[in-house]
Amino acid sequence: MAVAALITGAGGFLGRRLIDLGRRRGWDMRGTVRDRRAVAGDASNMAELDLGAPEADWRRALRGVDVVIHAAARTHVLREKDVDAGAAYRSINVEATERIAGFAAAEGVRRFVFVSSIHVHGSASQGEPLTEDSPQEPATLYAKSKRDAEIALEAVARRTGIEAVIVRPPLVYGPNVKANFRRLIELADKGVVVPFALVRNRRSLMYVDNLADLLLAMTTHPGAAGRSFVAADDTVFSTRDLWREIAVRLGRPCHMLPVPVPLIRAAAWAAGKTDLYEKLCLSLEVDASQARRRLGWQPPVIVRDALDTTVAWYRSEHRR
């Protein structure tokens, strides 16, 4: 029997892959988007619903659905100075999650899979890889809102009986990636000389198709119900090694300066870029063995092929 799944944020980076992968498996894939015009291809099963609108009626979109994967979120601060970022994160990431889960339970949805963030556990791993049992120390408004959304979802699950599953991935990359990973590719493509030669950190990543595959597995596997999981691919990179891997695939020179990490930290602090220093120089390693052990899951795409595909996409888009 085909699973009927609703994907929030179906027009986004992860949402599009979830829809595509589910359809290839013969599932009844439905989605929600803010604007149907932004959806490429068939949008017949896409409902226009705004996460930030308390009056939005989710019941029709949820009718007949077996499982929800809640992938939509507010992930960055808007540029407007008059925006209360904390309130915006709470409205979109916390209150909307709680509201949608409540509607889902009322419509008889069996399971609600929530895409959270590894940053619920903090901005860095301190000596040991992060696991589901690591302390929760969110350091940003985004991470705090994800932690609060998890708490709200678990309360809905206790009250209604809907099965909640929480997944905390690290940085996700793949074709159509934006933000930091795309910027890294762009800089490597320009042959920029970077100060990474002495950076020996350990950072986990996750290829978008691997995360999509894991999320779909979590919608049906009985061992996922009521649990939280951290997620990541098998390979851990230093910033230095990741830069080299990208540059080689672009066919660009890989020039790195041997700048001591404390000097990079001091320069970042002076420039007000401590968040950039954390992402480039600190470790954020994830031990995702629980998902593999409990669900019998393995990433279907190996890291070498994932990087090949991502860089090939970038070259096709930007070297025409």
Coordinates of C-alpha atoms in Angstrom, one line a residue:
M1 CA 0.0 0.0 0.0
A2 CA 1.4 3.4 -1.0
V3 CA 2.1 5.8 1.9
A4 CA 0.3 9.2 1.8
A5 CA 2.9 11.8 2.9
L6 CA 2.6 15.5 3.3
I7 CA 5.9 17.5 3.1
T8 CA 5.9 21.1 4.4
G9 CA 8.4 23.3 2.6
A10 CA 7.9 21.1 -0.5
G11 CA 9.4 23.8 -2.8
G12 CA 12.6 24.1 -0.8
F13 CA 16.0 22.4 -1.1
L14 CA 15.2 19.4 1.0
G15 CA 11.4 19.4 0.3
R16 CA 11.9 19.0 -3.5
R17 CA 14.1 15.9 -2.9
L18 CA 11.6 14.4 -0.5
I19 CA 8.8 14.8 -3.0
D20 CA 10.9 13.3 -5.9
L21 CA 12.2 10.4 -3.9
G22 CA 8.8 9.5 -2.5
R23 CA 7.2 9.6 -5.9
R24 CA 9.8 7.3 -7.3
R25 CA 8.8 4.8 -4.6
G26 CA 5.2 5.1 -5.7
W27 CA 4.0 7.0 -2.6
D28 CA 1.2 9.6 -2.7
M29 CA 3.3 12.7 -2.2
R30 CA 1.7 16.0 -1.3
G31 CA 3.2 19.2 -0.2
T32 CA 2.7 22.7 1.2
V33 CA 4.4 25.9 -0.1
R34 CA 4.0 29.6 0.4
D35 CA 3.6 30.2 -3.3
R36 CA 2.6 27.6 -5.8
R37 CA 4.2 29.6 -8.6
A38 CA 7.6 28.8 -7.2
V39 CA 7.1 25.1 -7.7
A40 CA 8.8 23.6 -10.8
G41 CA 6.7 21.0 -12.6
D42 CA 3.4 19.5 -11.4
A43 CA 2.0 21.6 -8.6
S44 CA -1.4 19.8 -8.5
N45 CA -0.7 18.3 -5.1
M46 CA 0.7 21.4 -3.6
A47 CA -1.3 23.5 -1.1
E48 CA -0.5 27.2 -0.5
L49 CA -0.2 27.6 3.3
D50 CA 1.7 30.2 5.2
L51 CA 3.5 28.9 8.3
G52 CA 3.3 32.4 9.9
A53 CA -0.5 32.7 9.5
P54 CA -2.3 31.4 12.6
E55 CA -5.6 31.4 10.7
A56 CA -4.3 29.1 7.9
D57 CA -6.5 26.1 7.6
W58 CA -4.3 23.0 7.4
R59 CA -7.1 20.4 7.7
R60 CA -7.8 20.0 4.0
A61 CA -4.1 19.5 3.2
L62 CA -3.8 16.9 6.0
R63 CA -7.0 15.0 5.1
G64 CA -6.1 11.4 4.2
V65 CA -2.5 11.8 5.1
D66 CA -0.6 9.0 6.9
V67 CA 2.6 10.9 7.8
V68 CA 3.9 14.4 7.8
I69 CA 7.5 15.5 7.3
H70 CA 7.8 19.0 8.6
A71 CA 10.8 20.4 6.7
A72 CA 9.7 24.1 6.4
A73 CA 11.4 26.5 8.8
R74 CA 12.7 30.0 9.2
T75 CA 16.4 29.6 8.8
H76 CA 17.9 33.1 8.6
V77 CA 17.3 36.6 10.0
L78 CA 15.6 39.0 7.6
R79 CA 17.4 42.2 6.8
E80 CA 14.7 44.6 7.9
K81 CA 15.8 46.4 11.0
D82 CA 12.3 46.6 12.5
V83 CA 11.9 42.8 12.5
D84 CA 11.9 41.1 15.9
A85 CA 14.0 38.1 15.0
G86 CA 13.2 36.2 18.2
A87 CA 9.5 36.6 17.7
A88 CA 9.8 35.6 14.0
Y89 CA 11.6 32.5 14.8
R90 CA 9.1 31.6 17.5
S91 CA 6.1 32.2 15.2
I92 CA 7.5 30.1 12.3
N93 CA 9.5 27.4 13.9
V94 CA 7.8 26.9 17.3
E95 CA 4.2 28.0 17.1
A96 CA 3.6 26.7 13.6
T97 CA 5.1 23.3 14.4
E98 CA 2.8 23.0 17.4
R99 CA -0.2 24.1 15.4
I100 CA 0.4 21.8 12.4
A101 CA 1.0 18.8 14.6
G102 CA -2.2 19.5 16.4
F103 CA -4.1 19.7 13.2
A104 CA -2.4 16.5 12.0
A105 CA -3.4 14.6 15.1
A106 CA -7.0 15.8 14.7
E107 CA -7.1 14.5 11.1
G108 CA -5.8 11.1 12.1
V109 CA -2.2 11.4 10.9
R110 CA -0.2 8.5 12.3
R111 CA 3.3 10.0 12.5
F112 CA 4.9 13.5 12.5
V113 CA 8.6 13.7 11.5
F114 CA 10.2 17.0 12.5
V115 CA 13.4 18.2 10.8
S116 CA 15.3 19.9 13.7
S117 CA 19.0 20.8 13.8
I118 CA 22.2 19.5 15.3
H119 CA 22.7 23.0 16.6
V120 CA 20.2 22.1 19.3
H121 CA 23.3 20.6 20.9
G122 CA 25.4 23.7 20.4
S123 CA 27.7 25.2 17.8
A124 CA 30.6 22.8 18.4
S125 CA 31.4 19.3 19.6
Q126 CA 33.7 19.4 22.6
G127 CA 36.1 16.5 22.2
E128 CA 33.5 13.8 21.6
P129 CA 31.0 13.5 18.7
L130 CA 27.5 14.7 19.4
T131 CA 24.9 12.0 20.0
E132 CA 21.2 12.1 21.0
D133 CA 22.3 12.1 24.6
S134 CA 24.6 15.2 24.3
P135 CA 23.5 18.2 26.4
Q136 CA 21.2 20.6 24.6
E137 CA 23.0 24.0 24.5
P138 CA 21.5 26.0 21.6
A139 CA 23.5 29.1 21.1
T140 CA 21.5 31.0 18.4
L141 CA 17.9 32.2 18.0
Y142 CA 17.5 29.6 15.3
A143 CA 18.8 26.7 17.4
K144 CA 16.8 27.8 20.4
S145 CA 13.6 27.9 18.3
K146 CA 14.3 24.4 17.0
R147 CA 14.8 23.1 20.6
D148 CA 11.6 24.8 21.7
A149 CA 9.7 23.4 18.7
E150 CA 10.9 19.9 19.7
I151 CA 9.5 20.5 23.2
A152 CA 6.2 21.7 21.8
L153 CA 5.9 18.7 19.4
E154 CA 6.6 16.2 22.2
A155 CA 3.8 17.9 24.3
V156 CA 1.4 17.5 21.4
A157 CA 2.4 13.8 21.0
R158 CA 1.7 13.2 24.7
R159 CA -1.6 14.9 24.5
T160 CA -2.9 13.4 21.3
G161 CA -1.0 10.1 20.7
I162 CA 0.5 11.1 17.4
E163 CA 3.9 9.5 16.9
A164 CA 6.6 12.2 16.9
V165 CA 10.0 11.6 15.4
I166 CA 12.7 14.3 15.7
V167 CA 15.8 14.4 13.4
R168 CA 18.8 16.7 14.0
P169 CA 21.0 16.9 10.8
P170 CA 24.2 19.0 10.4
L171 CA 24.9 21.2 7.4
V172 CA 23.1 19.6 4.4
Y173 CA 24.5 20.0 0.8
G174 CA 23.8 18.8 -2.7
P175 CA 22.6 20.3 -6.0
N176 CA 20.8 23.6 -5.6
V177 CA 22.4 24.2 -2.2
K178 CA 22.6 27.8 -1.0
A179 CA 24.2 29.7 1.9
N180 CA 27.6 28.6 3.3
F181 CA 28.3 25.5 1.3
R182 CA 27.5 27.2 -2.0
R183 CA 29.7 30.1 -1.0
L184 CA 32.5 27.7 -0.3
I185 CA 32.2 26.3 -3.8
E186 CA 32.1 29.8 -5.3
L187 CA 35.3 30.9 -3.5
A188 CA 37.1 27.7 -4.5
D189 CA 36.0 28.3 -8.1
K190 CA 37.6 31.8 -8.0
G191 CA 40.8 30.3 -6.8
V192 CA 40.8 32.3 -3.6
V193 CA 43.7 31.8 -1.3
V194 CA 42.4 30.7 2.1
P195 CA 44.0 30.4 5.6
F196 CA 42.9 26.8 6.2
A197 CA 46.2 24.9 5.9
L198 CA 46.5 24.4 9.7
V199 CA 42.8 23.8 10.4
R200 CA 42.4 20.3 11.7
N201 CA 38.8 20.4 12.9
R202 CA 36.3 17.6 12.4
R203 CA 32.9 18.5 10.9
S204 CA 30.0 16.2 9.8
L205 CA 27.9 16.9 6.8
M206 CA 24.9 15.2 5.2
Y207 CA 24.1 14.9 1.5
V208 CA 20.5 16.0 0.8
D209 CA 19.5 12.7 -0.9
N210 CA 20.8 10.8 2.2
L211 CA 18.8 12.9 4.5
A212 CA 15.7 12.6 2.4
D213 CA 16.1 8.8 2.3
L214 CA 16.5 8.7 6.1
L215 CA 13.4 10.9 6.7
L216 CA 11.3 8.6 4.5
A217 CA 12.6 5.6 6.4
M218 CA 11.6 7.3 9.6
T219 CA 8.0 7.8 8.5
T220 CA 7.4 4.0 8.4
H221 CA 9.9 2.2 10.6
P222 CA 8.4 1.1 13.9
G223 CA 11.7 1.7 15.7
A224 CA 11.6 5.4 15.0
A225 CA 8.3 6.2 16.8
G226 CA 8.6 8.6 19.7
R227 CA 12.4 9.0 19.3
S228 CA 14.9 11.7 18.5
F229 CA 17.9 11.0 16.2
V230 CA 21.0 12.9 15.2
A231 CA 21.9 12.4 11.6
A232 CA 25.0 12.6 9.4
D233 CA 26.9 10.9 6.6
D234 CA 29.8 8.6 7.5
T235 CA 32.7 10.8 6.4
V236 CA 34.0 13.6 8.7
F237 CA 35.9 16.5 7.1
S238 CA 38.3 19.2 8.2
T239 CA 37.7 22.5 6.6
R240 CA 41.1 22.1 4.9
D241 CA 40.2 18.7 3.4
L242 CA 36.8 19.8 2.3
W243 CA 38.3 22.8 0.5
R244 CA 40.7 20.5 -1.2
E245 CA 38.0 18.1 -2.3
I246 CA 36.0 20.9 -3.8
A247 CA 38.9 22.6 -5.5
V248 CA 40.1 19.3 -7.1
R249 CA 36.6 18.7 -8.5
L250 CA 36.4 22.2 -9.9
G251 CA 39.9 21.8 -11.5
R252 CA 41.1 24.8 -9.5
P253 CA 44.4 25.3 -7.7
C254 CA 44.2 24.7 -4.0
H255 CA 46.2 27.4 -2.3
M256 CA 46.1 27.5 1.5
L257 CA 48.1 29.7 3.9
P258 CA 49.4 28.2 7.1
V259 CA 47.8 30.7 9.4
P260 CA 47.6 29.6 13.1
V261 CA 44.1 29.0 14.2
P262 CA 44.3 31.4 17.2
L263 CA 45.2 34.2 14.8
I264 CA 42.2 33.3 12.6
R265 CA 40.1 33.5 15.8
A266 CA 41.5 36.9 16.8
A267 CA 40.9 38.3 13.3
A268 CA 37.3 37.0 13.2
W269 CA 36.6 38.5 16.7
A270 CA 38.0 41.8 15.6
A271 CA 35.8 41.8 12.4
G272 CA 32.7 40.7 14.4
K273 CA 32.7 37.4 12.5
T274 CA 32.9 34.9 15.4
D275 CA 30.1 32.8 13.9
L276 CA 32.2 32.4 10.7
Y277 CA 35.2 31.3 12.7
E278 CA 33.1 28.7 14.5
K279 CA 31.9 27.2 11.2
L280 CA 35.3 27.2 9.6
C281 CA 37.6 26.2 12.5
L282 CA 35.7 24.5 15.3
S283 CA 34.6 20.8 15.2
L284 CA 31.0 19.8 14.9
E285 CA 31.2 16.0 14.6
V286 CA 28.1 13.8 14.8
D287 CA 27.8 10.1 15.9
A288 CA 24.7 9.0 14.0
S289 CA 25.1 5.3 14.8
Q290 CA 21.8 5.1 16.6
A291 CA 19.8 5.7 13.4
R292 CA 21.9 3.0 11.6
R293 CA 21.6 0.5 14.4
R294 CA 17.9 1.0 15.3
L295 CA 16.6 1.5 11.8
G296 CA 19.1 -0.7 9.9
W297 CA 19.7 2.4 7.7
Q298 CA 22.8 3.2 5.6
P299 CA 23.4 6.3 3.5
P300 CA 22.5 5.3 -0.1
V301 CA 25.0 7.8 -1.6
I302 CA 28.7 7.6 -0.7
V303 CA 30.4 10.9 0.0
R304 CA 32.7 10.8 -3.0
D305 CA 29.7 10.5 -5.3
A306 CA 27.8 13.2 -3.4
L307 CA 30.6 15.7 -3.8
D308 CA 31.0 14.8 -7.5
T309 CA 27.3 15.4 -8.1
T310 CA 27.2 18.7 -6.1
V311 CA 30.2 20.2 -7.8
A312 CA 29.0 19.0 -11.2
W313 CA 25.7 20.8 -10.7
Y314 CA 27.5 24.0 -9.7
R315 CA 29.7 23.8 -12.9
S316 CA 26.7 23.2 -15.1
E317 CA 24.9 26.2 -13.6
H318 CA 27.7 28.7 -13.4
R319 CA 30.0 27.9 -16.3
R320 CA 27.7 28.2 -19.2

